Amino acid sequence: MGSKKTKVYYWKMKKIVLIFIALVWSGTVFAFGMKVGIDGTEKRLADPILTHPNYTGQEILDAVNEYRQTKKLSTLRLDEELCNNVVNRYLVFKSPEADKEGHPGFDAWADAEIKKGYKYVGEVFSGEFTKEEVMSGWKGSPSHNEALVNPIYNRGCSYAGDYGVVVLLGAK
């Protein structure tokens, strides 16, 4: 067949061709799967498995305000200053410190907000995937529920991302 160098080249080329064929074949299977999905003959899960929350921060803040109204409390007014910090507070819950400490950095954040003129500040966080699960979890937790229905709070801001939702509460 030729030199040793030619044989090595032949086997390398054969390997590349086989990999290409495998990729094309897997792409064909994927395309076939997509076609099956398009014509509606695929099986679907009865209850889709959520991997990200299906709500916005505003929807959660609205749900908190609806809950407060059932308790004859004032709604939380959207607060610009709290909103300036809401993403940073949310990101804290994605950090490794959150596994060790429930609300890492809360005291330092709260002290800074008090210096800006707030009488009281608080926060609640949930990693649940639906608005109903978030609200149910908070209502069922004495400390979270107490924060949500504390009549002192009159301002709020919320942020939802792929990890959950945080609501910041304040009183001026």
C-alpha atoms as a printed R data frame, in Angstrom:
    type eleno elety resid chain resno       x      y      z
1   ATOM     1    CA   MET     A     1   0.000  0.000  0.000
2   ATOM     2    CA   GLY     A     2   2.920  2.375  0.382
3   ATOM     3    CA   SER     A     3   5.070  3.868  3.083
4   ATOM     4    CA   LYS     A     4   4.341  3.896  6.813
5   ATOM     5    CA   LYS     A     5   3.611  7.613  6.541
6   ATOM     6    CA   THR     A     6   0.926  6.931  3.920
7   ATOM     7    CA   LYS     A     7  -0.707  4.290  6.163
8   ATOM     8    CA   VAL     A     8  -0.857  6.707  9.125
9   ATOM     9    CA   TYR     A     9  -2.369  9.372  6.865
10  ATOM    10    CA   TYR     A    10  -4.899  6.840  5.544
11  ATOM    11    CA   TRP     A    11  -6.035  5.892  9.090
12  ATOM    12    CA   LYS     A    12  -6.249  9.547 10.169
13  ATOM    13    CA   MET     A    13  -8.373 10.364  7.133
14  ATOM    14    CA   LYS     A    14 -10.553  7.297  7.738
15  ATOM    15    CA   LYS     A    15 -11.057  8.417 11.353
16  ATOM    16    CA   ILE     A    16 -12.026 11.937 10.236
17  ATOM    17    CA   VAL     A    17 -14.477 10.550  7.687
18  ATOM    18    CA   LEU     A    18 -16.047  8.259 10.322
19  ATOM    19    CA   ILE     A    19 -16.409 11.154 12.754
20  ATOM    20    CA   PHE     A    20 -17.991 13.263 10.010
21  ATOM    21    CA   ILE     A    21 -20.415 10.451  9.178
22  ATOM    22    CA   ALA     A    22 -21.298 10.093 12.862
23  ATOM    23    CA   LEU     A    23 -21.952 13.820 13.165
24  ATOM    24    CA   VAL     A    24 -24.083 13.868 10.036
25  ATOM    25    CA   TRP     A    25 -25.996 10.828 11.249
26  ATOM    26    CA   SER     A    26 -26.619 12.360 14.678
27  ATOM    27    CA   GLY     A    27 -27.729 15.573 12.985
28  ATOM    28    CA   THR     A    28 -30.129 13.565 10.868
29  ATOM    29    CA   VAL     A    29 -31.539 11.921 13.964
30  ATOM    30    CA   PHE     A    30 -31.899 15.342 15.582
31  ATOM    31    CA   ALA     A    31 -33.629 16.719 12.501
32  ATOM    32    CA   PHE     A    32 -35.937 13.706 12.482
33  ATOM    33    CA   GLY     A    33 -36.729 14.318 16.144
34  ATOM    34    CA   MET     A    34 -37.544 17.911 15.368
35  ATOM    35    CA   LYS     A    35 -39.843 16.838 12.536
36  ATOM    36    CA   VAL     A    36 -41.616 14.438 14.863
37  ATOM    37    CA   GLY     A    37 -42.062 17.314 17.282
38  ATOM    38    CA   ILE     A    38 -43.450 19.563 14.607
39  ATOM    39    CA   ASP     A    39 -46.150 17.187 13.437
40  ATOM    40    CA   GLY     A    40 -47.285 16.606 17.023
41  ATOM    41    CA   THR     A    41 -46.656 12.870 17.320
42  ATOM    42    CA   GLU     A    42 -44.105 13.162 20.126
43  ATOM    43    CA   LYS     A    43 -44.916 12.311 23.721
44  ATOM    44    CA   ARG     A    44 -45.022 15.252 26.063
45  ATOM    45    CA   LEU     A    45 -44.587 15.390 29.797
46  ATOM    46    CA   ALA     A    46 -47.872 15.859 31.615
47  ATOM    47    CA   ASP     A    47 -46.230 18.468 33.865
48  ATOM    48    CA   PRO     A    48 -43.258 20.198 32.278
49  ATOM    49    CA   ILE     A    49 -40.179 20.323 34.464
50  ATOM    50    CA   LEU     A    50 -39.203 23.937 35.067
51  ATOM    51    CA   THR     A    51 -35.539 24.763 35.191
52  ATOM    52    CA   HIS     A    52 -35.983 28.526 35.547
53  ATOM    53    CA   PRO     A    53 -38.572 30.636 37.324
54  ATOM    54    CA   ASN     A    54 -41.618 31.485 35.231
55  ATOM    55    CA   TYR     A    55 -42.304 34.911 36.752
56  ATOM    56    CA   THR     A    56 -40.915 38.416 36.702
57  ATOM    57    CA   GLY     A    57 -39.895 40.538 39.645
58  ATOM    58    CA   GLN     A    58 -42.862 42.805 38.991
59  ATOM    59    CA   GLU     A    59 -45.278 39.846 39.104
60  ATOM    60    CA   ILE     A    60 -43.885 38.844 42.493
61  ATOM    61    CA   LEU     A    61 -44.108 42.398 43.840
62  ATOM    62    CA   ASP     A    62 -47.710 42.544 42.588
63  ATOM    63    CA   ALA     A    63 -48.448 39.240 44.357
64  ATOM    64    CA   VAL     A    64 -46.894 40.570 47.579
65  ATOM    65    CA   ASN     A    65 -49.056 43.697 47.318
66  ATOM    66    CA   GLU     A    66 -52.190 41.620 46.695
67  ATOM    67    CA   TYR     A    67 -51.349 39.562 49.789
68  ATOM    68    CA   ARG     A    68 -50.791 42.723 51.854
69  ATOM    69    CA   GLN     A    69 -54.176 44.058 50.725
70  ATOM    70    CA   THR     A    70 -55.899 40.889 51.995
71  ATOM    71    CA   LYS     A    71 -54.403 41.789 55.381
72  ATOM    72    CA   LYS     A    72 -55.727 45.376 55.082
73  ATOM    73    CA   LEU     A    73 -52.184 46.752 54.714
74  ATOM    74    CA   SER     A    74 -50.900 49.414 52.362
75  ATOM    75    CA   THR     A    75 -49.188 48.301 49.193
76  ATOM    76    CA   LEU     A    76 -45.458 48.655 48.742
77  ATOM    77    CA   ARG     A    77 -44.561 51.608 46.558
78  ATOM    78    CA   LEU     A    78 -41.773 50.945 44.044
79  ATOM    79    CA   ASP     A    79 -38.677 52.627 45.463
80  ATOM    80    CA   GLU     A    80 -35.835 53.853 43.260
81  ATOM    81    CA   GLU     A    81 -33.162 53.614 45.959
82  ATOM    82    CA   LEU     A    82 -34.061 50.013 46.792
83  ATOM    83    CA   CYS     A    83 -34.131 49.216 43.074
84  ATOM    84    CA   ASN     A    84 -30.578 50.546 42.733
85  ATOM    85    CA   ASN     A    85 -29.440 47.735 45.034
86  ATOM    86    CA   VAL     A    86 -31.811 44.908 44.166
87  ATOM    87    CA   VAL     A    87 -29.623 43.161 41.576
88  ATOM    88    CA   ASN     A    88 -26.620 43.189 43.921
89  ATOM    89    CA   ARG     A    89 -28.712 41.680 46.709
90  ATOM    90    CA   TYR     A    90 -30.040 39.048 44.273
91  ATOM    91    CA   LEU     A    91 -26.522 38.102 43.185
92  ATOM    92    CA   VAL     A    92 -25.545 37.515 46.812
93  ATOM    93    CA   PHE     A    93 -27.980 34.597 46.869
94  ATOM    94    CA   LYS     A    94 -26.165 33.008 43.922
95  ATOM    95    CA   SER     A    95 -22.845 33.166 45.791
96  ATOM    96    CA   PRO     A    96 -21.269 30.286 47.753
97  ATOM    97    CA   GLU     A    97 -21.725 32.320 50.955
98  ATOM    98    CA   ALA     A    98 -25.498 31.920 50.646
99  ATOM    99    CA   ASP     A    99 -25.124 28.183 51.322
100 ATOM   100    CA   LYS     A   100 -23.429 28.951 54.646
101 ATOM   101    CA   GLU     A   101 -25.382 32.022 55.717
102 ATOM   102    CA   GLY     A   102 -29.029 32.694 54.922
103 ATOM   103    CA   HIS     A   103 -28.688 36.343 53.912
104 ATOM   104    CA   PRO     A   104 -24.970 37.059 53.461
105 ATOM   105    CA   GLY     A   105 -23.986 40.698 53.766
106 ATOM   106    CA   PHE     A   106 -27.446 41.716 54.959
107 ATOM   107    CA   ASP     A   107 -26.278 43.631 58.031
108 ATOM   108    CA   ALA     A   108 -23.782 45.741 56.072
109 ATOM   109    CA   TRP     A   109 -26.371 46.433 53.349
110 ATOM   110    CA   ALA     A   110 -29.066 47.293 55.921
111 ATOM   111    CA   ASP     A   111 -26.720 49.654 57.807
112 ATOM   112    CA   ALA     A   112 -25.908 51.465 54.558
113 ATOM   113    CA   GLU     A   113 -29.620 51.827 53.721
114 ATOM   114    CA   ILE     A   114 -30.428 53.152 57.206
115 ATOM   115    CA   LYS     A   115 -27.768 55.833 56.670
116 ATOM   116    CA   LYS     A   116 -29.621 56.818 53.464
117 ATOM   117    CA   GLY     A   117 -32.751 57.644 55.438
118 ATOM   118    CA   TYR     A   118 -34.663 54.381 55.790
119 ATOM   119    CA   LYS     A   119 -36.114 53.639 59.215
120 ATOM   120    CA   TYR     A   120 -36.238 49.895 58.505
121 ATOM   121    CA   VAL     A   121 -35.206 47.576 55.689
122 ATOM   122    CA   GLY     A   122 -35.724 43.896 55.051
123 ATOM   123    CA   GLU     A   123 -35.550 41.303 52.328
124 ATOM   124    CA   VAL     A   124 -37.071 37.988 51.356
125 ATOM   125    CA   PHE     A   125 -35.681 35.529 48.838
126 ATOM   126    CA   SER     A   126 -37.067 32.413 47.183
127 ATOM   127    CA   GLY     A   127 -35.591 29.971 44.717
128 ATOM   128    CA   GLU     A   128 -38.966 28.466 43.813
129 ATOM   129    CA   PHE     A   129 -39.954 28.235 40.150
130 ATOM   130    CA   THR     A   130 -43.558 29.470 40.165
131 ATOM   131    CA   LYS     A   131 -45.239 32.535 41.640
132 ATOM   132    CA   GLU     A   132 -47.617 30.284 43.576
133 ATOM   133    CA   GLU     A   133 -44.719 28.310 45.115
134 ATOM   134    CA   VAL     A   134 -42.888 31.521 46.020
135 ATOM   135    CA   MET     A   135 -45.887 33.034 47.785
136 ATOM   136    CA   SER     A   136 -46.886 29.767 49.456
137 ATOM   137    CA   GLY     A   137 -43.357 29.296 50.777
138 ATOM   138    CA   TRP     A   138 -43.185 32.808 52.156
139 ATOM   139    CA   LYS     A   139 -46.628 32.629 53.725
140 ATOM   140    CA   GLY     A   140 -45.704 29.301 55.342
141 ATOM   141    CA   SER     A   141 -42.459 30.615 56.807
142 ATOM   142    CA   PRO     A   142 -43.042 32.656 59.977
143 ATOM   143    CA   SER     A   143 -40.076 34.984 59.438
144 ATOM   144    CA   HIS     A   144 -40.770 35.582 55.727
145 ATOM   145    CA   ASN     A   145 -44.480 36.057 56.344
146 ATOM   146    CA   GLU     A   146 -43.749 38.502 59.151
147 ATOM   147    CA   ALA     A   147 -41.614 40.575 56.793
148 ATOM   148    CA   LEU     A   148 -44.271 40.566 54.059
149 ATOM   149    CA   VAL     A   149 -47.083 41.698 56.368
150 ATOM   150    CA   ASN     A   150 -45.094 44.092 58.522
151 ATOM   151    CA   PRO     A   151 -47.165 47.304 58.442
152 ATOM   152    CA   ILE     A   152 -44.004 49.398 58.849
153 ATOM   153    CA   TYR     A   153 -42.870 48.622 55.294
154 ATOM   154    CA   ASN     A   154 -44.244 50.952 52.651
155 ATOM   155    CA   ARG     A   155 -41.647 50.657 49.882
156 ATOM   156    CA   GLY     A   156 -40.295 47.781 47.878
157 ATOM   157    CA   CYS     A   157 -38.462 46.536 44.837
158 ATOM   158    CA   SER     A   158 -38.012 43.044 43.429
159 ATOM   159    CA   TYR     A   159 -35.787 41.261 40.961
160 ATOM   160    CA   ALA     A   160 -36.232 37.813 39.459
161 ATOM   161    CA   GLY     A   161 -33.576 35.865 37.599
162 ATOM   162    CA   ASP     A   162 -32.728 32.292 36.756
163 ATOM   163    CA   TYR     A   163 -31.962 31.542 40.414
164 ATOM   164    CA   GLY     A   164 -35.140 32.898 42.016
165 ATOM   165    CA   VAL     A   165 -36.470 36.202 43.290
166 ATOM   166    CA   VAL     A   166 -35.549 38.744 45.942
167 ATOM   167    CA   VAL     A   167 -37.857 41.430 47.313
168 ATOM   168    CA   LEU     A   168 -36.351 44.347 49.182
169 ATOM   169    CA   LEU     A   169 -38.564 46.081 51.722
170 ATOM   170    CA   GLY     A   170 -38.153 49.509 53.215
171 ATOM   171    CA   ALA     A   171 -39.777 52.146 55.409
172 ATOM   172    CA   LYS     A   172 -38.989 55.850 55.211
